[in-house]
Coordinates of C-alpha atoms in Angstrom, one line a residue:
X1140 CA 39.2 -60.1 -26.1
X1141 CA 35.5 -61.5 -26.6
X1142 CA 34.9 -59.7 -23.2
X1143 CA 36.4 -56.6 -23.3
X1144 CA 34.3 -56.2 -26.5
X1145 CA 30.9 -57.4 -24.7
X1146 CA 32.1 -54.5 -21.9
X1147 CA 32.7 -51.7 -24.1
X1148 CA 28.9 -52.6 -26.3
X1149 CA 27.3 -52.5 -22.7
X1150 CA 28.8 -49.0 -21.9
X1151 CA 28.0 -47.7 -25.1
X1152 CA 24.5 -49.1 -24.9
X1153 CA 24.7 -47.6 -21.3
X1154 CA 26.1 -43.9 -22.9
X1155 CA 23.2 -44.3 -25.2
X1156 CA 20.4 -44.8 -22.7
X1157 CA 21.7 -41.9 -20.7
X1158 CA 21.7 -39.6 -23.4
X1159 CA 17.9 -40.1 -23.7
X1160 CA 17.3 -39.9 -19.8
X1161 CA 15.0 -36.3 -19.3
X1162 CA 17.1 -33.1 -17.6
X1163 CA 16.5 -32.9 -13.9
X1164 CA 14.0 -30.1 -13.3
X1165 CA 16.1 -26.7 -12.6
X1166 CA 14.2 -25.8 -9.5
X1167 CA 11.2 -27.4 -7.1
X1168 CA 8.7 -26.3 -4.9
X1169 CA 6.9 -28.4 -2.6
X1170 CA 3.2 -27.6 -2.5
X1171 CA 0.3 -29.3 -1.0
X1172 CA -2.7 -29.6 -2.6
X1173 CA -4.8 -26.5 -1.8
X1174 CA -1.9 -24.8 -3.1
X1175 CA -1.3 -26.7 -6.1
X1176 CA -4.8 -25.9 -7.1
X1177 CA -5.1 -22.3 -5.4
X1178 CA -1.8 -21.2 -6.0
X1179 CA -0.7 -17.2 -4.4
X1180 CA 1.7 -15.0 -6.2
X1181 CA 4.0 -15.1 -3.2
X1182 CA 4.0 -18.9 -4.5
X1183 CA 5.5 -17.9 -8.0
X1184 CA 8.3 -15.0 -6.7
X1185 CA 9.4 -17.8 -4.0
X1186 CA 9.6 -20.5 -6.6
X1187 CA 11.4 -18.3 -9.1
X1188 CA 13.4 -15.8 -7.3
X1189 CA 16.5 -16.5 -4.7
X1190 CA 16.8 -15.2 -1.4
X1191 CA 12.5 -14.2 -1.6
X1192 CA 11.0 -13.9 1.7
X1193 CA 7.1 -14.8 1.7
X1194 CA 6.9 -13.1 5.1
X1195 CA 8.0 -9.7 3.6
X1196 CA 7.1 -9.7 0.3
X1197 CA 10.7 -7.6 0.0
X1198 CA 12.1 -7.7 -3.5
X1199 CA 15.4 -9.4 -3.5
X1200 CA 18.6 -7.4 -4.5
X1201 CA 20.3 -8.0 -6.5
X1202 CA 17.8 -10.1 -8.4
X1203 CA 19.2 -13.8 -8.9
X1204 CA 16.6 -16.9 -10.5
X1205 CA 16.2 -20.2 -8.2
X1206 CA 18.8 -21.8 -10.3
X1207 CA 21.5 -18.9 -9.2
X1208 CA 22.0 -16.7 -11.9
X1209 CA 21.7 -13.1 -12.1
X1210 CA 18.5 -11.8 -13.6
X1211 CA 20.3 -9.6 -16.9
X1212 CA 20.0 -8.0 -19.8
X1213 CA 21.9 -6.4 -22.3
X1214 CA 21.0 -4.9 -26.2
X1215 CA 22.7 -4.5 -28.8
X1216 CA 24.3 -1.0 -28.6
X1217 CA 24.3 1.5 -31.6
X1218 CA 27.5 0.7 -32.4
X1219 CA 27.6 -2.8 -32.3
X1220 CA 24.4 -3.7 -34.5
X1221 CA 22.5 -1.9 -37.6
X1222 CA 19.9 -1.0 -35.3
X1223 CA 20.0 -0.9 -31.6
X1224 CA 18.0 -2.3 -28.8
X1225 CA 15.0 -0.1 -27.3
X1226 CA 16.4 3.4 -25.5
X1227 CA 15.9 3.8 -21.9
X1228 CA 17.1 3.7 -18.6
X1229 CA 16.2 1.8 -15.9
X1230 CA 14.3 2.6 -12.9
X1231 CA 15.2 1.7 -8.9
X1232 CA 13.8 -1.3 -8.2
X1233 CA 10.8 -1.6 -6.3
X1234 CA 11.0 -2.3 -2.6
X1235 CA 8.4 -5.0 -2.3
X1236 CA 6.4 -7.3 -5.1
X1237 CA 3.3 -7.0 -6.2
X1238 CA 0.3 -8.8 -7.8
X1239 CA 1.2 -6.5 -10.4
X1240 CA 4.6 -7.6 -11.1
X1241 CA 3.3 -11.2 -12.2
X1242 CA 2.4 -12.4 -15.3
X1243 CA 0.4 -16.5 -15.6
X1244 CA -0.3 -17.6 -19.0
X1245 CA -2.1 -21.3 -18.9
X1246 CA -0.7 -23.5 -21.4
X1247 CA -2.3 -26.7 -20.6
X1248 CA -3.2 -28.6 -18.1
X1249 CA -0.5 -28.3 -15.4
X1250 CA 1.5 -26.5 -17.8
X1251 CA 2.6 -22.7 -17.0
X1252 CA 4.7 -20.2 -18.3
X1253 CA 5.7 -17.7 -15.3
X1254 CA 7.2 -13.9 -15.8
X1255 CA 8.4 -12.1 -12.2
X1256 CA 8.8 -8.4 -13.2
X1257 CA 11.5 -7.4 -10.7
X1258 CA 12.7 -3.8 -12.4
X1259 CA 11.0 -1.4 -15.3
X1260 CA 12.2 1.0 -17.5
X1261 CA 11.7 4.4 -18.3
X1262 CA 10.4 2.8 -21.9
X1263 CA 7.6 0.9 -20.0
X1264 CA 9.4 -2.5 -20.0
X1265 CA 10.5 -4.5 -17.2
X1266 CA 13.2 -6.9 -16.6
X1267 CA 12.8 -10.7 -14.4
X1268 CA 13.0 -14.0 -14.5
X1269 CA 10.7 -16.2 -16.6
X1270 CA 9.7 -19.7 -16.5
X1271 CA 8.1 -22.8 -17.8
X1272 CA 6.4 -24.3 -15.2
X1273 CA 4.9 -28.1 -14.7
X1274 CA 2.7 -29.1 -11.6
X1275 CA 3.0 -32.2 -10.2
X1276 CA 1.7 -34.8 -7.2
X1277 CA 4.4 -32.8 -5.1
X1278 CA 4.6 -29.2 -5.9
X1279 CA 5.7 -27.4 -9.1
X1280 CA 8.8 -28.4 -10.9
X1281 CA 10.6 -25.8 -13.4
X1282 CA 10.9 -27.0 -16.7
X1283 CA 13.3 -24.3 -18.3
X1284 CA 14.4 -20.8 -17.2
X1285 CA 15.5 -17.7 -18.1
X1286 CA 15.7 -13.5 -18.1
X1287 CA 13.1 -12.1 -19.7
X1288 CA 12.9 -7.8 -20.9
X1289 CA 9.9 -7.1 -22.3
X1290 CA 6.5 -4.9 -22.1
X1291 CA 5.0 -4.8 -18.8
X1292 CA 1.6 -3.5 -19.5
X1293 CA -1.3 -5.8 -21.0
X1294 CA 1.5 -8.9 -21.3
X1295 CA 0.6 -12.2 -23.3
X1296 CA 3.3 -15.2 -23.1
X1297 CA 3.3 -17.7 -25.3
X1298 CA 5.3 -20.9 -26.9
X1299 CA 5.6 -20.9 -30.5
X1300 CA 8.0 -23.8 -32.4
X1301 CA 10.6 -23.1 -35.3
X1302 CA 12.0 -26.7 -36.4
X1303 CA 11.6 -28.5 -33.6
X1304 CA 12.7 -25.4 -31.4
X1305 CA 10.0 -23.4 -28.9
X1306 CA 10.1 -20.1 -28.7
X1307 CA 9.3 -18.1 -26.2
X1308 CA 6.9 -15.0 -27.5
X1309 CA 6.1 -12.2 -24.9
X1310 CA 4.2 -9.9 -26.3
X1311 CA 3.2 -6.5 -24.6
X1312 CA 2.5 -2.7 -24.6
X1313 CA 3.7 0.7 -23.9
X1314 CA 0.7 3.2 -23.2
X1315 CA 1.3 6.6 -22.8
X1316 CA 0.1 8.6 -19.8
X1317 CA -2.8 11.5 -19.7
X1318 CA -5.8 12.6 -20.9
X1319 CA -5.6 9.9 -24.0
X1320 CA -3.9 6.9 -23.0
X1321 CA -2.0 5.6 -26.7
X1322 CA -0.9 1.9 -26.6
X1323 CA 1.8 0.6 -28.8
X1324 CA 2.7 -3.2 -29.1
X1325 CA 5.8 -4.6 -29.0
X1326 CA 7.0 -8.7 -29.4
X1327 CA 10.3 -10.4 -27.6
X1328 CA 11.0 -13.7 -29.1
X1329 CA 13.8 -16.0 -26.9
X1330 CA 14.6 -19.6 -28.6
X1331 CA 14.4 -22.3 -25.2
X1332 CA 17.4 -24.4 -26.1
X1333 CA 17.9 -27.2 -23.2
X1334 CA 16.1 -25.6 -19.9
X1335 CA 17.1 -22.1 -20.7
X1336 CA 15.3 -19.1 -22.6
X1337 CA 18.1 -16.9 -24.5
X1338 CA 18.2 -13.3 -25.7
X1339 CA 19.7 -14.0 -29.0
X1340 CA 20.4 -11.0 -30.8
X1341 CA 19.1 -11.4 -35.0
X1342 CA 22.6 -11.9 -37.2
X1343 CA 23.0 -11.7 -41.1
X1344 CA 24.6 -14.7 -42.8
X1345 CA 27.9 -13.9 -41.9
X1346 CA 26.9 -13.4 -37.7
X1347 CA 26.7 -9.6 -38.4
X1348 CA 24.3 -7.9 -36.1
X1349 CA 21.1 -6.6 -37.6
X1350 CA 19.2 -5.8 -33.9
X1351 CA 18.0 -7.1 -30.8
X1352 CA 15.1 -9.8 -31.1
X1353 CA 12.5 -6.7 -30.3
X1354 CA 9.7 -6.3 -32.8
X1355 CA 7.5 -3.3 -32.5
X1356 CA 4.2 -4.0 -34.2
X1357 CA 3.4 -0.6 -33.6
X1358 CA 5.1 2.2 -33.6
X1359 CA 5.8 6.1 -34.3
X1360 CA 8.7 8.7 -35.0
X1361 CA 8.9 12.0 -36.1
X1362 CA 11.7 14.1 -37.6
X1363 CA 12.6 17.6 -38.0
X1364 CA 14.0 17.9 -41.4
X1365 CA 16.5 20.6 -42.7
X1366 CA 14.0 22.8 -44.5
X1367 CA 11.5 22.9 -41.2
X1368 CA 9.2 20.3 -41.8
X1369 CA 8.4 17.3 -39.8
X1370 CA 8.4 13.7 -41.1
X1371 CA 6.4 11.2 -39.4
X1372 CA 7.0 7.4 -40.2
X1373 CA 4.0 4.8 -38.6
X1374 CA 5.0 1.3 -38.4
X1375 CA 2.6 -1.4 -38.0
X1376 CA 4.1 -5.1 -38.7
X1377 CA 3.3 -8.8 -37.8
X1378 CA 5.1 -12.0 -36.4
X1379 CA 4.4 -15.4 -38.2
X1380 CA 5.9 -18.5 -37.5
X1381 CA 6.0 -21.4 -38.8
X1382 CA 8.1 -25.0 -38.7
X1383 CA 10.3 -23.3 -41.5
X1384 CA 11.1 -20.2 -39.4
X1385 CA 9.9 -16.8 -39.0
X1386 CA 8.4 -14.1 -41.4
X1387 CA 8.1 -10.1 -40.5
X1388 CA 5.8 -8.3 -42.6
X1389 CA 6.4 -4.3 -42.0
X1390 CA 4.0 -1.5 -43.2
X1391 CA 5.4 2.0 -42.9
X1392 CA 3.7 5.3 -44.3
X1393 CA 5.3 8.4 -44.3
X1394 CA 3.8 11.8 -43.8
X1395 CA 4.9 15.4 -43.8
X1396 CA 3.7 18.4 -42.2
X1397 CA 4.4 22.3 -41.7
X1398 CA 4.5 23.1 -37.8
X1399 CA 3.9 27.0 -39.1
X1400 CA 0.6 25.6 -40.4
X1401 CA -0.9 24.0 -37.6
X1402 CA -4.1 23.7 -39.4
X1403 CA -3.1 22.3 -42.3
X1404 CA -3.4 18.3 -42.6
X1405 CA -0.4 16.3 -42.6
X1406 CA 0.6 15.5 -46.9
X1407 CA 0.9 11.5 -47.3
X1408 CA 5.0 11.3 -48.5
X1409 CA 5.3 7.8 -49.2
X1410 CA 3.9 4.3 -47.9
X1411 CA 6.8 1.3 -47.8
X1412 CA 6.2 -2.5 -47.4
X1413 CA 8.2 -5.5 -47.1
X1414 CA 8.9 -8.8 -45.3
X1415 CA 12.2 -9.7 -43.8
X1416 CA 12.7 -13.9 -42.7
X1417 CA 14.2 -15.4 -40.0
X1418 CA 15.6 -18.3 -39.4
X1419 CA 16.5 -20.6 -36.1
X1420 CA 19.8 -21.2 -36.5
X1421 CA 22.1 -23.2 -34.2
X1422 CA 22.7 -20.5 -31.7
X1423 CA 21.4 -17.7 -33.6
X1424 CA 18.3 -16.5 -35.1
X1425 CA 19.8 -15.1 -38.8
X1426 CA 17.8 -12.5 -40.9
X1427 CA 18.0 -12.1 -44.7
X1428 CA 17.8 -8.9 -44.6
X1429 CA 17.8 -5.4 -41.8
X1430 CA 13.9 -4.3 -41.1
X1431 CA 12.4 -2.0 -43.3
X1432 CA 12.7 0.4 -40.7
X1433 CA 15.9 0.8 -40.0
X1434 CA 16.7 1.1 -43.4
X1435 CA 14.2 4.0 -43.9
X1436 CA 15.4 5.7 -40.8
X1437 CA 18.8 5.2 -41.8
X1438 CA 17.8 7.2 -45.4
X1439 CA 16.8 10.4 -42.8
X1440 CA 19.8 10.7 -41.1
X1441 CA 21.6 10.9 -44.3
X1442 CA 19.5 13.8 -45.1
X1443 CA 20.5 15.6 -42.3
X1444 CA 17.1 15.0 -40.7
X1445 CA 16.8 15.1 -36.4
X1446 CA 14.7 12.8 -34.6
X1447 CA 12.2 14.7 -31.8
X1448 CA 13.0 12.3 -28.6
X1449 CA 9.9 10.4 -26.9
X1450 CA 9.0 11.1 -23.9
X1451 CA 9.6 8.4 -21.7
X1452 CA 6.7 6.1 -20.3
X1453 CA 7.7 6.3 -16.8
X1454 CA 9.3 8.9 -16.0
X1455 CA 13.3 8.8 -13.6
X1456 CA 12.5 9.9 -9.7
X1457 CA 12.9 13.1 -8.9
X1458 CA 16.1 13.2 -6.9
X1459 CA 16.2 13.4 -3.3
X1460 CA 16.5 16.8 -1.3
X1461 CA 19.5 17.5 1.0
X1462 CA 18.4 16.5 4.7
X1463 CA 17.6 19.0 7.1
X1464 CA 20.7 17.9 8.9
X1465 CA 23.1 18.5 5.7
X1466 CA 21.3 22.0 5.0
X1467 CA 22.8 24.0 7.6
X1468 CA 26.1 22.7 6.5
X1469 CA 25.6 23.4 2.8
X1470 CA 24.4 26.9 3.8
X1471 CA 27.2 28.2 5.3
X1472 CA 29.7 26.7 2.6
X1473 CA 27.9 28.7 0.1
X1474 CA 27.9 31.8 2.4
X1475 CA 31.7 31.5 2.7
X1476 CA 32.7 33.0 -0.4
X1477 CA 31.2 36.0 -0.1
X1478 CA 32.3 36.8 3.5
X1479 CA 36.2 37.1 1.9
X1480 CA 34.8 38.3 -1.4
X1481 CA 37.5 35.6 -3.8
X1482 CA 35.7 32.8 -6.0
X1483 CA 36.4 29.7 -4.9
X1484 CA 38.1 27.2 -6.7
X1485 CA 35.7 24.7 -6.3
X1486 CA 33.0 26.9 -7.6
X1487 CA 34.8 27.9 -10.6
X1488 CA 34.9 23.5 -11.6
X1489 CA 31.3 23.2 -11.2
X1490 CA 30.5 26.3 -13.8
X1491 CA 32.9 24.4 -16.0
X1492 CA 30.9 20.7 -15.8
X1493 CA 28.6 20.6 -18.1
X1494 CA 24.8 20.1 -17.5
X1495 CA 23.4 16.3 -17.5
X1496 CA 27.6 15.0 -17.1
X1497 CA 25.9 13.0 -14.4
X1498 CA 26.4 8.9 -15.4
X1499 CA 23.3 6.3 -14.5
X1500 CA 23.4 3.4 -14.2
X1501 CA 20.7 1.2 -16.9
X1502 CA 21.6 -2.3 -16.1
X1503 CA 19.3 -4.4 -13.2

């Protein structure tokens, strides 16, 4: 009996030992040192991405990390959430990376956090794996994983912590094209719990969704209300963290103006403030309360008010014209109906489809 007790103490003691052993690094990279010190991007997208070829530079498809999941995203719909993830579609991946498509932000010495932009959006974000990266004697070792969807242009990573927790804060913008090139900012945040980064979605107490983890600190919309006049709201808000959690302060002023009276100045309508907190929760981040935003563009709808679309920051391909071999063919379908002088059926369908029926696909 004395034994069996001695036994089971050593295995817990054993249990106990394990449970503070480190997690074996996700993926690994052997590296010499010139390349340790001089590292190439085709480095990064071969450490990161599965199935890259260094001798192609193609971009692998579908996109899967070095660990073997699928680089994904998905928002929070409209229907699912008080306000929904960022509108847009996604464009056709590129054939080949770039220097373009990475993103290095130095933490400290030997320490890296590593964003492969494999897709964008029509919104000016783009979608790829992210990483936190150590250097060692033999290569480069990755520390944690995951998918990351944020602003491609002007991108900053960093790690901030929330009780004990890092988070992962990407933080990028969306700049308009033409003569004046208008930059808004926008903030991801992604708690790292174990070795992986996750899109956590921000919940009320009772795990209702409020919206996606997607903070614009700057941003615009205009509506056309009933009686003709426009309504634009300006947003401009901050992140701060702290061990306690997370604090959004929001600024919004509202303005109204008479598209019959170009030259007259827009009339100030109101100006809105508040601060919404956030807290790292076990599996969720959970807000007190929706942002001010939402809650101020929900008041417009009411009202009857429409909101004027934004043009998209990227715009889709044009799509691709018929070959010359297909023409021919297409030609003399078209000509048919009028040799017998009868409709066709087929015809008659397609006048009853209406325009833009046609489905796309937004996922990577």
């Amino acid at each position: 009996m004395k034994r069996t007790l001695q036994a089971s103490a050593v295995a817990l003691s054993l249990l106990a030992g394990c449970a503070t052993v480190p997690k074996p690094s996700m993926c690994f990279a052997e590296a010499g040192p010139n390349a340790r010190s001089f590292p190439t991007p085709d480095t990064w997208f071969a450490l990161l991405l599965h199935g890259y070829d260094k001798d192609t530079g193609a971009n692998p498809r579908p996109s899967v990390d070095c660990a073997g999941a699928p680089v994904w995203w998905q928002d929070p719909a409209a229907d699912e959430c008080v306000e929904a993830g960022p509108d847009s579609q996604a464009l056709p991946p590129a054939e080949k990376l770039s220097e373009e498509d990475l993103v290095l932000e130095t933490l400290q010495a030997g320490q890296r956090l590593v964003w492969v932009q494999t897709r964008r959006f029509t919104n000016g974000e783009a979608l790829g794996p992210v990483a936190l990266v150590e250097s060692t004697e033999q290569g480069f070792r990755v520390e944690a994983l995951g998918s990351l969807r944020a602003m491609a242009k002007h991108t900053k990573l960093r790690l901030e912590k929330v009780k004990g927790t890092p988070i992962l804060v990407a933080e990028g913008d969306a700049c308009t094209s033409g003569d004046e090139e208008v930059c808004r900012r926008h903030a991801r945040i992604m708690p790292l719990r174990t070795n992986r980064f996750f899109s956590e979605s921000v919940s009320n107490a009772s795990r209702a969704c409020l919206g996606a983890a997607w903070f614009p600190l700057s941003r615009e919309m205009t509506f056309e209300l009933p009686n003709g006049l426009r309504r634009k709201f300006e947003l401009t808000s901050t992140l701060t963290f702290a061990e306690e959690g997370i604090s959004v302060q929001e600024q919004v002023q509202v303005s109204d103006s008479d598209p019959a009276q170009p030259d007259v100045a827009p009339r100030l309508y109101r100006r809105a403030q508040d601060t919404r907190n956030l807290e790292l929760a076990k599996n969720a981040l959970v807000g007190n309360k929706a942002s001010l935003w939402s809650r101020m563009v929900e008041q417009q709808v009411r009202i009857g008010a429409r909101a004027v679309p934004e043009a998209p920051i990227w715009a889709m391909p044009a799509k691709k014209a018929p070959t010359d071999a297909a023409a021919p063919e297409a030609a003399s379908k078209a000509q048919a109906p009028a040799t017998t002088g009868a409709a066709s059926p087929p015809a008659k369908a397609a006048a009853k489809k209406p325009a833009g029926s046609t489905a796309t696909s937004s996922g990577p």
